[in-house]
Short mmCIF file of C-alpha atoms in Angstrom, two decimals:
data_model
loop_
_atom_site.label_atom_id
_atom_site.label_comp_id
_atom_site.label_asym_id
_atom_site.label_seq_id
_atom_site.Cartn_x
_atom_site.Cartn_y
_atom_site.Cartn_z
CA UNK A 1 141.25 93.67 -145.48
CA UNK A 2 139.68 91.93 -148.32
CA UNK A 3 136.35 90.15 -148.23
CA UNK A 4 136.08 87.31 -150.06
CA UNK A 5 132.94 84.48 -150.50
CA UNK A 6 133.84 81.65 -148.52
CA UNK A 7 136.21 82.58 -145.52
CA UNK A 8 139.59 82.98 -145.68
CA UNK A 9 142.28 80.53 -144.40
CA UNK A 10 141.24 77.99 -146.74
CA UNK A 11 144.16 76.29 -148.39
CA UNK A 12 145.67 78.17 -151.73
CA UNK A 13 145.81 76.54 -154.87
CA UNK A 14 149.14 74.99 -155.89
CA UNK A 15 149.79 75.26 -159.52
CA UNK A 16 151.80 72.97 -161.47
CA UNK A 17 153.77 72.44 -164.19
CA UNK A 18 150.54 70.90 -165.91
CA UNK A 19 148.28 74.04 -164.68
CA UNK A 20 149.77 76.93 -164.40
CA UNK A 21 148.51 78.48 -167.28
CA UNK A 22 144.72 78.29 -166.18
CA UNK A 23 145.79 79.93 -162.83
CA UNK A 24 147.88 82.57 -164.36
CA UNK A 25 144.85 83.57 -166.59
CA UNK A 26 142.31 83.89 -163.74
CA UNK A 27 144.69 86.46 -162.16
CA UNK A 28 144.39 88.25 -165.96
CA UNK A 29 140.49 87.83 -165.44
CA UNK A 30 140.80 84.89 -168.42
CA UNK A 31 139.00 81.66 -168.43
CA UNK A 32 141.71 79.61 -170.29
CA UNK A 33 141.02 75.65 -170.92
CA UNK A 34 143.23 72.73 -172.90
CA UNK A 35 142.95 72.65 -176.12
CA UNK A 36 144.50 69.84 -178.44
CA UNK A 37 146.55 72.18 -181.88
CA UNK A 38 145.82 68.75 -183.43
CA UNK A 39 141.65 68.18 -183.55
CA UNK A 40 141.43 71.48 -182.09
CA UNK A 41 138.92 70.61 -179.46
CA UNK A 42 138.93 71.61 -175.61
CA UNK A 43 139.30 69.14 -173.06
CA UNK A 44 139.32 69.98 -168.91
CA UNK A 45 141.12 69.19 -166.95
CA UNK A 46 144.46 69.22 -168.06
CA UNK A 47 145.99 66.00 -169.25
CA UNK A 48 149.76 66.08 -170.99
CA UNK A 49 147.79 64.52 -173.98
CA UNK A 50 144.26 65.38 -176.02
CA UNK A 51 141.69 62.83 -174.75
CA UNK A 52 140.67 62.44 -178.43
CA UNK A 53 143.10 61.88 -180.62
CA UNK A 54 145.79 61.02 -177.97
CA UNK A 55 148.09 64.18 -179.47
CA UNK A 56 150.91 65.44 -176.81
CA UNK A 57 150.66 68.99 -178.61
CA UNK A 58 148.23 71.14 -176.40
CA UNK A 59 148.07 74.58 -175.64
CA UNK A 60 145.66 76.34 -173.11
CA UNK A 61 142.85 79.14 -174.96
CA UNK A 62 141.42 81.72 -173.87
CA UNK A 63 137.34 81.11 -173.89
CA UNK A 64 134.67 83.20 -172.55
CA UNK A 65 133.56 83.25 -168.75
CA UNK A 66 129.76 81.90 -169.19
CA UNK A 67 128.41 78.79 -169.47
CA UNK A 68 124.99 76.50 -168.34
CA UNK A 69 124.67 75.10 -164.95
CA UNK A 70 125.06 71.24 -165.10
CA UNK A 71 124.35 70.79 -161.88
CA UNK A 72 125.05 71.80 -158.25
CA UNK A 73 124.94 70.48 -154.73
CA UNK A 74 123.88 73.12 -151.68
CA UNK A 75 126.80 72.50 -149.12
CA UNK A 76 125.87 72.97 -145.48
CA UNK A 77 128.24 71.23 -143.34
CA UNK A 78 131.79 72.89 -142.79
CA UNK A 79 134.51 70.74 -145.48
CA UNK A 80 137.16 72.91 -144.16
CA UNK A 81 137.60 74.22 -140.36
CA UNK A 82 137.55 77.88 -141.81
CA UNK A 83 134.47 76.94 -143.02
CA UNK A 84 133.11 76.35 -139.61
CA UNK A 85 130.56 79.56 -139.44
CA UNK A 86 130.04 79.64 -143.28
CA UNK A 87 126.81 77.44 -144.70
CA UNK A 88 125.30 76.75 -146.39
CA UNK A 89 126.97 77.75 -150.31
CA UNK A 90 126.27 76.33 -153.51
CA UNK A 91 128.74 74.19 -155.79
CA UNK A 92 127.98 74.55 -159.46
CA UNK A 93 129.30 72.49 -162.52
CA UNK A 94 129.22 74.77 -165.07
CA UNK A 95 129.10 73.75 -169.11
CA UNK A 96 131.05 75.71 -171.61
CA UNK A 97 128.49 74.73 -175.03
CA UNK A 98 131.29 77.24 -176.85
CA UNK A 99 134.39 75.02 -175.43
CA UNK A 100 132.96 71.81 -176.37
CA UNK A 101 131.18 71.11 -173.60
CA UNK A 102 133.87 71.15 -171.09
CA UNK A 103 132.48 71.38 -167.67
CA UNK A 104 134.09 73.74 -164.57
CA UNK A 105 133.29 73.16 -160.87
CA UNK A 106 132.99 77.08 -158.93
CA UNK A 107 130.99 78.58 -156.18
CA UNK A 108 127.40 80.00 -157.18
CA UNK A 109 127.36 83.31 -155.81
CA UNK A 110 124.35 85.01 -154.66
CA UNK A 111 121.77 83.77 -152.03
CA UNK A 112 122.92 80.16 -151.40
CA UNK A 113 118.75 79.28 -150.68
CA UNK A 114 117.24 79.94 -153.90
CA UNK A 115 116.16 77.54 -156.17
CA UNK A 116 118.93 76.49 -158.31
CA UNK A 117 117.71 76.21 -162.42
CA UNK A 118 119.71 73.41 -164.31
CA UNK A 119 120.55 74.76 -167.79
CA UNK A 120 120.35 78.42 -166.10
CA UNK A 121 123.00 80.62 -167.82
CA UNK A 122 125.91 81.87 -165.31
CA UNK A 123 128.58 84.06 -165.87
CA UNK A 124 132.27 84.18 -165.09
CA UNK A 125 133.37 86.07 -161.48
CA UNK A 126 136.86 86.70 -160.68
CA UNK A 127 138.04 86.88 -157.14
CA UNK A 128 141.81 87.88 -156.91
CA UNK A 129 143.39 86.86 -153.19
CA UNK A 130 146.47 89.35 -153.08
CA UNK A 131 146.99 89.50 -149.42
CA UNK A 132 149.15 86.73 -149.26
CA UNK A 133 152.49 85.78 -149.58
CA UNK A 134 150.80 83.59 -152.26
CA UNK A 135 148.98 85.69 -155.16
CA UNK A 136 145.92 84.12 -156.81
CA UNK A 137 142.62 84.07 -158.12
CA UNK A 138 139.78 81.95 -157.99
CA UNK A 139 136.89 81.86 -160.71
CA UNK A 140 132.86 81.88 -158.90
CA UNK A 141 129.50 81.76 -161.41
CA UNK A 142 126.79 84.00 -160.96
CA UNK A 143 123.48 83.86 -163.02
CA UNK A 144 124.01 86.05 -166.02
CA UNK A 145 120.80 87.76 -165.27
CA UNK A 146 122.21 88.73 -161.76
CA UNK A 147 125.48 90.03 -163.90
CA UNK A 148 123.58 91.89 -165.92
CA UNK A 149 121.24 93.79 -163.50
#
C-alpha cells in the first residue's frame, strides 16, 4: 500500500485530448507546459491557440520543476469526503520566472503550519498513483531548501 499526501479516494485526473501531454510527463517525472513554435513563449493552461499571438501551432516543453511561490491559501475544512480526517494542507501557486512566468497550482508539502514565504523558492515533487486501474501522477512543491537538506 502506497502512502500518498492527501488521502486516497480522491477523484483521478482525466486527461484530454488538450492535456495529455502534461499528464504523461509527470508520470516521466517532467514538468511539461504549452508553448506557442510561433513567439516561442509558454502559456498554462492549455488553450488550442497561443494567448499571444493567437497561433494554433503549440507544442508542450519540457521546463524545470522549481519555481517562486505566488501565493497560497492554508486549507482546513474537508473539499472532498476523503478529505474528511486530513487538515489542514497548503495550496501553493507556484511561478515558473524560466517559463515566462507561467503559474502552477500544487500541494506544499511539509508541515502545513509554518509560515508560508511569498517569493520562497520550491521545487518540483512527483507523486506517481500506480495502484489503480487508472495510472497517474500528480506534481506537489516543496521549499528547495527542504529538497536540498
Amino acid at each position: 500500500m502506497n502512502t500518498y499526501y492527501l488521502a486516497s479516494g480522491l477523484p483521478a485526473p482525466e486527461p484530454t485530448d488538450l492535456d495529455r501531454p502534461f499528464w504523461e510527463g509527470l508520470q516521466q517525472e517532467v514538468l511539461k507546459v504549452q508553448r506557442c513554435r510561433r513567439c516561442a513563449r509558454h502559456q498554462w493552461g492549455p488553450e488550442w491557440i497561443c494567448h499571444r499571438c493567437l497561433n494554433p501551432d503549440l507544442e508542450f516543453a519540457s521546463v524545470e520543476a522549481r519555481g517562486v511561490i505566488y501565493s497560497h491559501q492554508r486549507v482546513w475544512h474537508p473539499v472532498h469526503p476523503a478529505l474528511k480526517e486530513q487538515g489542514p494542507y497548503v495550496i501553493v501557486l507556484v511561478e515558473l520566472p524560466h517559463a515566462d512566468n507561467v503559474r502552477l497550482v500544487g500541494n506544499l508539502l511539509g508541515d502545513p503550519r509554518r509560515e508560508i514565504e511569498i517569493g520562497a523558492s520550491v521545487t518540483g515533487v512527483f507523486e506517481h498513483h500506480n495502484d489503480s486501474d487508472m495510472h497517474y501522477s500528480l506534481l506537489h512543491w516543496c521549499y528547495a531548501s527542504d529538497a536540498n537538506g
